[in-house]
Amino acid sequence: MLPHTQLQLLQLQPLSPHSLAFSFPTKRLRSRNFTISTTKTCSFSVGLYNRSLNYGNSIRNSVSGGANEVEQQKPNQQVVKRPYPFHEIEPKWQRFWEENRTFRTPDDDIDTSKPKYYVLDMFPYPSGAGLHVGHPLGYTATDILARYKRMQGYNVLHPMGWDAFGLPAEQYAIETGTHPKITTVRNINRFRSQLKSLGFSYDWDREISTIEPDYYKWTQWIFLQLLKRGLAYQAEVPVNWCPALGTVLANEEVVDGVSERGGHPVPMRQWMLKITAYADRLLQDLDDIDWPESVEEYIDLASRKSDLERTELQKEKTGVFTGCYAKNPANGEAIPIWVADYVLGSYGTGAIMAVPAHDSRDYDFALKYDVPVRWVVMPNYKSINESGKAFSGEGTIVNSSNTTVGLDINGLSSKDAALKVIEWAEITGNGKRKVNYKLRDWLFARQRYWGEPIPVIFLDGTGETVPLNETDLPLTLPELDDFTPTGTGEPPLSKAVSWVKTTDALSGRPATRETNTMPQWAGSCWYYLRFMDPNNSKELVDKTKERYWSPVDVYVGGAEHAVLHLLYARFWHKVLYDIGVVSTKEPFQCVINQGIILGEVQYMACRDQDGNLISADSVDMLGEHNLEKVPEEKVMKSGDSFVLKDNPDIRLIARAHKMSKSRGNVVNPDDVVSEYGADSLRLYEMFMGPLRDSKTWSTSGIEGVHRFLGRTWRLIVGSPLADGTFKDGTVSVDEEPSLEQLRSLHKCIAKVTEEIEGTRFNTGISAMMEFLNVAYKWDKHPKSIVEAFVLLLAPYAPHMAEELWSRLGHTKSLANEPFPKANPAYLKDSTVVLPVQINGKTRGTIQVEETCTEEDAFELACRDEKLSKFLHGNSVKKRIYVPGKILNVVLDRKNAKVGVQ
């Protein structure tokens, strides 16, 4: 119960159901977590978030900068103390926010005359592992935006919920025999407590979960609308069947043609959603939204690939010649017709014309079966050579002229030639222009238990599909004890016989329920709408509320969801737009993909087969080698490389990997919060680098921002007392700030505001650090300056900011206090460098205010060390002063001292 604490327990006795008492020798011990002073008996209460220890003398936390070893406390030795009492103030303000519902967004009584700001995190899946430090990166960014906009007077919608259906929970249920709802709810509770411990300003009154019938009732309702409009249909299609998982996998769940556990394509009757019907609009409407560049890069890359390249089912291509030929209308030649297994029937509008020289798959097939290969595209940058590879890039057309049919495209670029051929085909009647999207209909069914039931039945005997009445929704999942795959292709729901067998409400005929369930994508396609109106039992979302809150202003999440989730959500949204449920064509106005936080850098040394250390730059030449991990304390940087401290000739391999259990590099945010506090974790994750970039975790880095928060605390509250505690209140003074102080503050305000607006949070933190360095040089700190700085800090480190605000004499939370605004008058650089001439010759410069008078400028010149030797003891004949430009002092030469120069 008390890890890392060396105590010799002599007695243990219960005090209450939630308390214990124990005795130990009268020694003073210091641990990583706290220090125990001489006493005989103590008690402590066990709580969900915090431990409180109360007994005779004192217990002090010993965290300071991260170096807190366990040691025996000597008499009169000073206890190592925290830089600031985050262990007290963070739970205190989290309780305050929850009890006062500080971040609740009004539902029915919202003031719609105010501007709105809807900021959303991508729906998290609550896994059993809980959060790691990579998760709060995006959550902290959205929380800063939410707090900032709230302080600017916006109505802010900042909710959180759970994408809780899915295969991982079902697999765990199969392996352990535990119902997936039990593990899912447990995981949700863990995620929620972790998020609350980080101080995120979510409106928890709007919390939703896809596994709740009140929620998936409307997921089923949307499916029925798709079915009514012919956008949901059943088809016999080749699917990725995985026997090990007992389910069909979507293409995104398949790697190299099989699932991770093994699988193969088989034909099955499946539910499909006709997303292809919206292909034009999905493409065109991208112009109206703020899309991340890295998504754009993927689209550009994907657009250059054929459907075949992206969905290769087998590496070894086979085929058979049919004995038939087709006439090429462009040149009259007979082309052999082959049947091949690597060509998809869904690709193109008819027969597929192979181009062996310019498609890698066609080229491999042609070589294997001795099909003629003709080069028709010449690379622009080199001549065709015997490389043994196809050329699929852009180039200049060759071998492509037939005057008989009036087609000559030799010498044209690939793009221009394609347009000319299309034009020729339409004129001659040999073909017509058609846009072919590299998009296929959405495979929607899964052979799983843990998913939304599909609300249709099939009449016995005829198999006719009958949708449920909307008034019968939700169709809830039956309780099952056996979730294992049937092994026959039948879903686990087929085992719920009494649930499967039903009656058609309209005809009274016996019927069978659909036993496939929806994919995990279904519930996450529309959750952003439910957050607008989470308790509505009559409709998916109230139209008035939807019109006010739509669209989502900023949507933040990982790039791994940038294509599929957003594509599916945009498809559903457009259908809902068409039927009048939503008022906008697009659901998300701005999408931001945060980068990945990698584990700490790992250093590896190389050894040859004889066990000798070798430098990493020699590895390729020496062939086989072994790697071994090197502790960080044995490593030093040398130029751009890392080497062994005791042998700098040995260069090491330094790599950072994505956090994973298998690599053992996962950092638990609970541990970080325990040692450094939630505000330090939040601040560090924003300070690591640009939000959209991948970053490497570093413990020394978080110690740096922890020190910054400690300095902030001491600047405002003062130094700690002898026992490590801090006095109440602050050391700020009720005095008017100086011009210098106002300028420093307003420059900081301007920079922090600009960087939050641009989601450049790291540079915003840098601006606050620079201000703090300047403020430490002041003798006094006016309360008005301190208050403004605390408000600047609030979105980043809300717990400390709330505590400081309270200590400054305020009785309400600062959550809705106005965010400081920079005064342009203090942003101008009002000092200038003024050249000073003596008898027309420039002898130096002085720094003066733009409004500086002639007398003040002359006085400053006389005090200047370099200029004073020319002016001291000499009489001045006249002064020529141009404000902000020059000061020329003309000396009386008759009375001038000789040799002063």
mmCIF file with all atom_site columns, C-alpha atoms in Angstrom, residues 6 9 67 71 114 160 206 292 299 358 411-412 420 543 592 696 813 827:
data_model
loop_
_atom_site.group_PDB
_atom_site.id
_atom_site.type_symbol
_atom_site.label_atom_id
_atom_site.label_alt_id
_atom_site.label_comp_id
_atom_site.label_asym_id
_atom_site.label_entity_id
_atom_site.label_seq_id
_atom_site.pdbx_PDB_ins_code
_atom_site.Cartn_x
_atom_site.Cartn_y
_atom_site.Cartn_z
_atom_site.occupancy
_atom_site.B_iso_or_equiv
_atom_site.pdbx_formal_charge
_atom_site.auth_seq_id
_atom_site.auth_comp_id
_atom_site.auth_asym_id
_atom_site.auth_atom_id
_atom_site.pdbx_PDB_model_num
ATOM 1  C CA . GLN A 1 6   ? 11.129  1.356  4.109   1.00 0.00 ? 6   GLN A CA 1
ATOM 2  C CA . LEU A 1 9   ? 6.049   -2.463 11.085  1.00 0.00 ? 9   LEU A CA 1
ATOM 3  C CA . ALA A 1 67  ? 16.109  13.197 -7.563  1.00 0.00 ? 67  ALA A CA 1
ATOM 4  C CA . GLU A 1 71  ? 17.807  7.790  2.977   1.00 0.00 ? 71  GLU A CA 1
ATOM 5  C CA . LYS A 1 114 ? -22.966 34.591 -27.626 1.00 0.00 ? 114 LYS A CA 1
ATOM 6  C CA . MET A 1 160 ? -16.020 13.356 -23.639 1.00 0.00 ? 160 MET A CA 1
ATOM 7  C CA . ARG A 1 206 ? -22.810 15.113 -21.528 1.00 0.00 ? 206 ARG A CA 1
ATOM 8  C CA . PRO A 1 292 ? -4.234  18.837 -42.304 1.00 0.00 ? 292 PRO A CA 1
ATOM 9  C CA . ILE A 1 299 ? -4.628  11.529 -50.575 1.00 0.00 ? 299 ILE A CA 1
ATOM 10 C CA . HIS A 1 358 ? 3.776   0.552  -67.335 1.00 0.00 ? 358 HIS A CA 1
ATOM 11 C CA . GLY A 1 411 ? 5.468   13.428 -78.263 1.00 0.00 ? 411 GLY A CA 1
ATOM 12 C CA . LEU A 1 412 ? 2.663   14.445 -75.927 1.00 0.00 ? 412 LEU A CA 1
ATOM 13 C CA . LYS A 1 420 ? -6.678  13.518 -76.414 1.00 0.00 ? 420 LYS A CA 1
ATOM 14 C CA . LYS A 1 543 ? -32.645 20.973 -34.725 1.00 0.00 ? 543 LYS A CA 1
ATOM 15 C CA . ILE A 1 592 ? -5.793  18.610 -36.431 1.00 0.00 ? 592 ILE A CA 1
ATOM 16 C CA . THR A 1 696 ? 10.392  11.844 -27.857 1.00 0.00 ? 696 THR A CA 1
ATOM 17 C CA . SER A 1 813 ? -13.149 30.244 -10.204 1.00 0.00 ? 813 SER A CA 1
ATOM 18 C CA . LEU A 1 827 ? 3.742   46.668 -27.640 1.00 0.00 ? 827 LEU A CA 1
#
